[in-house]
Structures are given as structure tokens and as C-alpha cells.
């Protein structure tokens, strides 16, 4: 079997892409090395790929609250998984309805969804509705329900579904399939690329969110990981900037406020790194087709 030769232009492209990939990897490596560097090295020499003195003090500080971190990890995983599944389901339903040319009011529905992207009811009315009417205060649903229906994701799915020939819908109708059966057994299997793309967007949003926990959750056992880590960083910064007592300044001076931020990043970024490789093959295809087709 003859060996396929690589041309000079292909070699140049491979080299350029490889160098670009390494450049994208450098910030992540600097985050890891920054989490292992001492506070003095970061202050005096800045971040580098090779720390002069390696220390695990930042991770030791995180381990002091390991029980709360484990609980917060569980809350964040539950919120991310449940929120992603429900959000993808609802947005795919909305995108499917807006993509059905036989639906009489699909243009009116599309305009309504666009309006929600352009105008907001405001933070205070939104908070009142969530707390006084939906009673989401101090519940796990407070971090799941508010971001469920995303207008941008609906249009992304709708535009992707426009690329599916209308003949498929008509043939399924002639065979006696209902709209629900067409949606579940026919259209959704064909929409895996855009669903994986939207799922990745939604999962990133849920995993990185701390605002909803700050707004609605006062119970420590329900705090997500991002809110807990944000509180930890805020407490370290407060101790370092406090001038109330000499002992507090002495203790706070030993706290690695810069390296602990890097350690927090390493702790929180793990699940997303493992998630992305499974969705990578769908990501580009779903994003490009969903964005271009209309």
C-alpha cells in the first residue's frame, strides 16, 4: 500500500497549528505552576512556567475545608447535570417549534424570543418573581430553573433544523407519525452536533455560575463550588487588606492569595477538561451549521 506523501504546504499548516496549540496550552500550564509557586516568587518575579520554589500551601489551605468543598462539588455537579439536561430539552423543543414551517405562529414566536434577547425586566422584578412567587429561596431549584430557556441556544437549534429537508417531516407525517414521535425518534438523532454544542455551552454556564447561589442561597450545605471558592478568595483578600490588628496582618501576610487563586482554578476546571473531549467532534459541526444555516 503506497504511503501518502505530505506536501510542503500541508507541513507548514501542521507546524503552524501545532505551534498555535502549544500557545493555547501555555496559560493552563502557567496556572498549574502558579498554584505551586510561593507568594514571594509571584510578587517578585511574576508568573512563570518553572517556579523557583515549589510549595503545596495553597492546596493545603483548600484541604482545610475539604468537607465543604466535596459537598459543594456535589451540588455543582447535580446542578450542572440536571440543568444541562433540562435546558437542552426545553431549548430543543423551542427550536423545533420555530423551525417547523407548518406551524402557523412560528414567526410570532421567533419575534417574541428575540425580544427577550434585547430587553430585560430588570434585576429587582426578576428577584421578586423568583423569591416571592416561585419560592426558590434556599432551594436547589434556584440554581437550575432561572437559566433553563436560553433564546440564543433556541435560535442555534432552530437554524440547524432548517438544514434538515422538509421532505423528512412530510414522509414521517404520511407514515402516521405524530409531532412528538418526529421530534424524539427522527429529528433529535439527526441533531446530535448542535445538541452537543448547546449542551457544552449550557454546562459551562451552570458549572461556572456563582451569581445565582449568591442571590438565592444562604444555607451553606446548598452553596455551589464556585460560590464557596469565591467566598474563600474574598476572605483571604479581606485578611490581607485588614489593618485592625497586628496579629491579623502577620497571619494574613503568610496567606498565598495569588497562588490560591491559581489552585482554585485548577480545582474547578477539572470536570470541564474531561467533558470537552467527548463533545469535540460535534462542537465545530454544530456551531458552524447552526450559525450559518437560516
Short mmCIF file of C-alpha atoms in Angstrom, two decimals:
data_model
loop_
_atom_site.label_atom_id
_atom_site.label_comp_id
_atom_site.label_asym_id
_atom_site.label_seq_id
_atom_site.Cartn_x
_atom_site.Cartn_y
_atom_site.Cartn_z
CA UNK A 1 0.00 0.00 0.00
CA UNK A 2 1.63 3.28 -1.08
CA UNK A 3 2.42 5.82 1.60
CA UNK A 4 0.68 9.15 1.11
CA UNK A 5 3.21 11.97 0.87
CA UNK A 6 2.62 15.22 2.71
CA UNK A 7 3.20 18.33 0.65
CA UNK A 8 5.22 21.31 1.82
CA UNK A 9 2.11 23.45 2.23
CA UNK A 10 0.47 20.76 4.41
CA UNK A 11 3.62 20.52 6.51
CA UNK A 12 3.63 24.29 7.07
CA UNK A 13 -0.05 24.20 8.07
CA UNK A 14 0.60 21.35 10.53
CA UNK A 15 3.53 23.21 12.07
CA UNK A 16 1.52 26.43 12.42
CA UNK A 17 -1.44 24.62 14.01
CA UNK A 18 0.90 22.74 16.36
CA UNK A 19 2.56 25.97 17.48
CA UNK A 20 -0.82 27.61 17.98
CA UNK A 21 -1.98 24.62 20.05
CA UNK A 22 1.10 24.89 22.25
CA UNK A 23 0.46 28.61 22.68
CA UNK A 24 -3.08 27.83 23.85
CA UNK A 25 -1.68 25.29 26.31
CA UNK A 26 0.77 27.72 27.90
CA UNK A 27 -1.78 29.66 30.02
CA UNK A 28 -3.08 26.42 31.51
CA UNK A 29 0.45 25.30 32.36
CA UNK A 30 1.14 28.68 33.95
CA UNK A 31 -1.98 28.29 36.09
CA UNK A 32 -0.70 24.93 37.36
CA UNK A 33 2.80 26.21 38.07
CA UNK A 34 1.36 29.37 39.63
CA UNK A 35 -0.62 27.25 42.07
CA UNK A 36 2.65 25.57 43.11
CA UNK A 37 4.73 28.75 43.40
CA UNK A 38 5.34 30.66 46.62
CA UNK A 39 3.68 34.01 47.19
CA UNK A 40 7.00 35.85 47.25
CA UNK A 41 8.08 34.38 43.91
CA UNK A 42 4.85 35.50 42.28
CA UNK A 43 5.07 39.01 43.73
CA UNK A 44 8.77 39.49 42.94
CA UNK A 45 9.12 37.58 39.66
CA UNK A 46 5.58 37.19 38.33
CA UNK A 47 4.13 34.01 36.85
CA UNK A 48 6.44 31.62 35.04
CA UNK A 49 6.43 28.12 33.61
CA UNK A 50 9.08 26.95 36.07
CA UNK A 51 8.58 28.10 39.68
CA UNK A 52 11.75 28.71 41.67
CA UNK A 53 10.34 27.25 44.86
CA UNK A 54 7.57 24.65 44.86
CA UNK A 55 5.02 24.65 47.66
CA UNK A 56 1.66 22.96 48.21
CA UNK A 57 0.46 25.51 50.75
CA UNK A 58 -2.42 26.68 48.53
CA UNK A 59 -3.77 23.14 48.22
CA UNK A 60 -3.27 22.58 51.95
CA UNK A 61 -5.46 25.62 52.66
CA UNK A 62 -8.13 24.23 50.36
CA UNK A 63 -7.95 20.86 52.11
CA UNK A 64 -8.70 22.55 55.44
CA UNK A 65 -12.26 22.92 54.19
CA UNK A 66 -12.27 19.66 52.23
CA UNK A 67 -15.65 18.54 53.59
CA UNK A 68 -17.37 21.70 52.42
CA UNK A 69 -15.54 21.57 49.10
CA UNK A 70 -16.67 17.98 48.50
CA UNK A 71 -20.27 18.92 49.33
CA UNK A 72 -20.05 21.98 47.07
CA UNK A 73 -18.63 19.78 44.30
CA UNK A 74 -21.67 17.52 44.63
CA UNK A 75 -24.06 20.47 44.47
CA UNK A 76 -22.33 21.90 41.39
CA UNK A 77 -22.33 18.52 39.64
CA UNK A 78 -26.02 17.99 40.41
CA UNK A 79 -26.93 21.47 39.22
CA UNK A 80 -24.81 21.15 36.08
CA UNK A 81 -26.11 17.73 35.05
CA UNK A 82 -29.78 18.41 35.84
CA UNK A 83 -29.69 21.94 34.42
CA UNK A 84 -27.94 20.88 31.23
CA UNK A 85 -30.36 18.02 30.53
CA UNK A 86 -33.46 20.13 31.21
CA UNK A 87 -32.13 23.17 29.37
CA UNK A 88 -31.17 21.21 26.24
CA UNK A 89 -34.59 19.53 26.29
CA UNK A 90 -36.53 22.81 26.58
CA UNK A 91 -34.40 24.76 24.10
CA UNK A 92 -34.60 21.92 21.58
CA UNK A 93 -38.38 21.92 21.92
CA UNK A 94 -38.46 25.67 21.31
CA UNK A 95 -36.06 25.43 18.39
CA UNK A 96 -38.07 22.56 16.87
CA UNK A 97 -41.33 24.53 17.04
CA UNK A 98 -39.76 27.64 15.49
CA UNK A 99 -38.22 25.51 12.72
CA UNK A 100 -41.49 23.82 11.69
CA UNK A 101 -42.69 25.58 8.57
CA UNK A 102 -46.15 24.10 9.05
CA UNK A 103 -46.55 25.89 12.38
CA UNK A 104 -48.69 28.95 11.72
CA UNK A 105 -47.33 31.17 14.51
CA UNK A 106 -43.64 30.31 14.29
CA UNK A 107 -42.67 33.82 13.14
CA UNK A 108 -44.58 35.43 16.00
CA UNK A 109 -42.89 33.04 18.44
CA UNK A 110 -39.48 33.86 16.95
CA UNK A 111 -40.10 37.59 17.38
CA UNK A 112 -41.14 37.02 20.98
CA UNK A 113 -37.94 35.09 21.68
CA UNK A 114 -35.85 37.83 20.03
CA UNK A 115 -37.48 40.45 22.27
CA UNK A 116 -36.29 38.54 25.34
CA UNK A 117 -32.75 38.80 24.00
CA UNK A 118 -32.98 42.58 23.51
CA UNK A 119 -34.89 43.65 26.61
CA UNK A 120 -34.77 42.60 30.25
CA UNK A 121 -37.32 43.03 33.02
CA UNK A 122 -34.61 44.14 35.44
CA UNK A 123 -32.85 42.54 38.37
CA UNK A 124 -35.30 43.55 41.11
CA UNK A 125 -38.52 42.28 39.40
CA UNK A 126 -36.69 39.08 38.47
CA UNK A 127 -35.62 38.58 42.08
CA UNK A 128 -39.13 39.25 43.39
CA UNK A 129 -40.66 36.74 40.98
CA UNK A 130 -38.12 34.05 41.88
CA UNK A 131 -38.42 34.54 45.65
CA UNK A 132 -42.00 35.66 46.32
CA UNK A 133 -43.86 33.85 43.55
CA UNK A 134 -41.72 30.84 42.63
CA UNK A 135 -40.38 30.38 46.21
CA UNK A 136 -36.90 29.43 45.04
CA UNK A 137 -35.09 30.87 48.06
CA UNK A 138 -32.69 28.36 49.64
CA UNK A 139 -33.59 25.56 47.24
CA UNK A 140 -31.54 23.66 44.71
CA UNK A 141 -34.00 24.74 42.01
CA UNK A 142 -32.87 28.37 42.42
CA UNK A 143 -29.66 27.45 40.59
CA UNK A 144 -31.37 25.31 37.93
CA UNK A 145 -34.60 26.97 36.82
CA UNK A 146 -33.67 30.64 36.03
CA UNK A 147 -31.24 29.91 33.13
CA UNK A 148 -33.19 26.99 31.61
CA UNK A 149 -34.64 28.66 28.50
CA UNK A 150 -31.90 30.46 26.57
CA UNK A 151 -33.01 32.40 23.49
CA UNK A 152 -29.62 32.24 21.75
CA UNK A 153 -29.50 28.44 22.10
CA UNK A 154 -33.04 28.18 20.74
CA UNK A 155 -32.06 30.06 17.59
CA UNK A 156 -28.92 27.97 17.27
CA UNK A 157 -31.01 24.80 17.26
CA UNK A 158 -33.66 26.35 15.03
CA UNK A 159 -31.10 27.35 12.41
CA UNK A 160 -29.60 23.87 12.48
CA UNK A 161 -33.01 22.28 11.99
CA UNK A 162 -33.56 24.45 8.93
CA UNK A 163 -30.79 22.40 7.26
CA UNK A 164 -32.93 19.23 7.56
CA UNK A 165 -35.02 18.75 4.38
CA UNK A 166 -38.75 19.33 4.77
CA UNK A 167 -39.37 16.06 2.93
CA UNK A 168 -38.32 14.17 6.05
CA UNK A 169 -41.12 15.75 8.05
CA UNK A 170 -43.67 15.13 5.30
CA UNK A 171 -42.72 11.47 4.83
CA UNK A 172 -42.95 10.88 8.57
CA UNK A 173 -46.38 12.53 8.62
CA UNK A 174 -47.55 10.32 5.76
CA UNK A 175 -46.45 7.26 7.74
CA UNK A 176 -48.68 8.38 10.62
CA UNK A 177 -46.02 9.73 12.98
CA UNK A 178 -47.12 12.38 15.45
CA UNK A 179 -45.16 15.57 16.10
CA UNK A 180 -43.78 14.12 19.33
CA UNK A 181 -42.57 10.99 17.57
CA UNK A 182 -40.99 13.02 14.79
CA UNK A 183 -39.22 15.13 17.42
CA UNK A 184 -37.92 12.24 19.58
CA UNK A 185 -37.19 9.49 17.08
CA UNK A 186 -36.36 11.38 13.89
CA UNK A 187 -35.17 14.95 14.40
CA UNK A 188 -33.24 14.70 17.67
CA UNK A 189 -30.96 11.85 16.49
CA UNK A 190 -30.13 13.98 13.44
CA UNK A 191 -29.40 16.97 15.67
CA UNK A 192 -26.61 15.48 17.78
CA UNK A 193 -23.98 18.03 16.64
CA UNK A 194 -26.00 21.10 17.63
CA UNK A 195 -27.32 19.46 20.80
CA UNK A 196 -23.77 18.64 21.88
CA UNK A 197 -22.70 22.21 21.13
CA UNK A 198 -25.58 23.72 23.09
CA UNK A 199 -25.04 21.19 25.88
CA UNK A 200 -21.42 22.28 26.21
CA UNK A 201 -22.41 25.96 26.34
CA UNK A 202 -25.07 25.27 28.97
CA UNK A 203 -22.82 23.02 31.07
CA UNK A 204 -20.10 25.67 31.13
CA UNK A 205 -22.63 28.27 32.21
CA UNK A 206 -24.01 26.15 35.05
CA UNK A 207 -20.59 25.00 36.23
CA UNK A 208 -19.08 28.49 36.33
CA UNK A 209 -22.13 30.20 37.84
CA UNK A 210 -21.86 31.68 41.33
CA UNK A 211 -24.30 34.58 40.97
CA UNK A 212 -27.48 32.53 41.44
CA UNK A 213 -26.06 30.93 44.56
CA UNK A 214 -25.14 34.35 45.91
CA UNK A 215 -28.61 35.72 45.20
CA UNK A 216 -30.79 32.87 46.43
CA UNK A 217 -28.80 30.50 48.66
CA UNK A 218 -27.98 31.26 52.29
CA UNK A 219 -27.64 27.68 53.51
CA UNK A 220 -24.02 26.55 53.46
CA UNK A 221 -24.95 22.97 52.53
CA UNK A 222 -26.53 24.22 49.29
CA UNK A 223 -23.73 26.53 48.18
CA UNK A 224 -22.19 25.57 44.81
CA UNK A 225 -18.47 25.18 44.37
CA UNK A 226 -17.91 28.48 42.57
CA UNK A 227 -19.65 30.48 45.30
CA UNK A 228 -17.68 28.69 48.03
CA UNK A 229 -14.37 29.34 46.30
CA UNK A 230 -15.31 32.96 45.64
CA UNK A 231 -16.07 33.37 49.35
CA UNK A 232 -12.73 31.79 50.24
CA UNK A 233 -10.80 34.16 47.97
CA UNK A 234 -12.75 37.14 49.33
CA UNK A 235 -11.90 36.14 52.90
CA UNK A 236 -8.20 35.85 52.05
CA UNK A 237 -8.25 39.28 50.42
CA UNK A 238 -10.05 40.73 53.45
CA UNK A 239 -7.43 39.38 55.83
CA UNK A 240 -4.59 40.72 53.71
CA UNK A 241 -6.10 44.20 53.46
CA UNK A 242 -7.21 44.42 57.10
CA UNK A 243 -5.38 46.86 59.38
CA UNK A 244 -7.33 46.22 62.56
CA UNK A 245 -4.72 44.19 64.36
CA UNK A 246 -1.04 43.40 64.02
CA UNK A 247 -1.64 39.69 64.57
CA UNK A 248 -4.16 39.63 61.73
CA UNK A 249 -1.66 41.29 59.42
CA UNK A 250 1.05 38.83 60.46
CA UNK A 251 -1.19 35.84 59.75
CA UNK A 252 -2.57 37.26 56.53
CA UNK A 253 0.90 38.03 55.21
CA UNK A 254 1.57 34.30 55.13
CA UNK A 255 -1.55 33.52 53.11
CA UNK A 256 -0.80 32.82 49.42
CA UNK A 257 -3.58 34.94 47.97
CA UNK A 258 -2.22 34.84 44.40
CA UNK A 259 -1.27 31.17 44.24
CA UNK A 260 -4.52 30.13 45.92
CA UNK A 261 -6.44 31.72 43.03
CA UNK A 262 -4.48 29.51 40.65
CA UNK A 263 -5.15 26.46 42.84
CA UNK A 264 -8.86 27.26 42.80
CA UNK A 265 -8.76 27.41 39.01
CA UNK A 266 -7.12 24.00 38.83
CA UNK A 267 -9.72 22.55 41.20
CA UNK A 268 -12.71 23.93 39.29
CA UNK A 269 -11.55 23.38 35.72
CA UNK A 270 -11.15 19.60 36.03
CA UNK A 271 -14.65 18.39 35.05
CA UNK A 272 -14.80 20.66 32.00
CA UNK A 273 -11.47 19.31 30.74
CA UNK A 274 -12.84 15.76 30.90
CA UNK A 275 -16.16 16.79 29.31
CA UNK A 276 -14.82 18.61 26.26
CA UNK A 277 -13.04 15.67 24.50
CA UNK A 278 -16.32 13.72 24.34
CA UNK A 279 -18.10 16.64 22.66
CA UNK A 280 -15.28 17.98 20.49
CA UNK A 281 -16.22 16.06 17.32
CA UNK A 282 -19.72 17.57 17.43
CA UNK A 283 -18.70 21.05 18.53
CA UNK A 284 -17.40 22.64 15.31
CA UNK A 285 -20.01 20.99 13.08
CA UNK A 286 -22.93 22.01 15.29
CA UNK A 287 -21.70 25.54 15.83
CA UNK A 288 -20.94 26.27 12.18
CA UNK A 289 -24.06 24.72 10.68
CA UNK A 290 -26.31 26.20 13.34
CA UNK A 291 -24.83 29.65 12.84
CA UNK A 292 -24.79 29.72 9.02
CA UNK A 293 -28.00 28.00 8.00
CA UNK A 294 -31.09 30.19 8.16
#
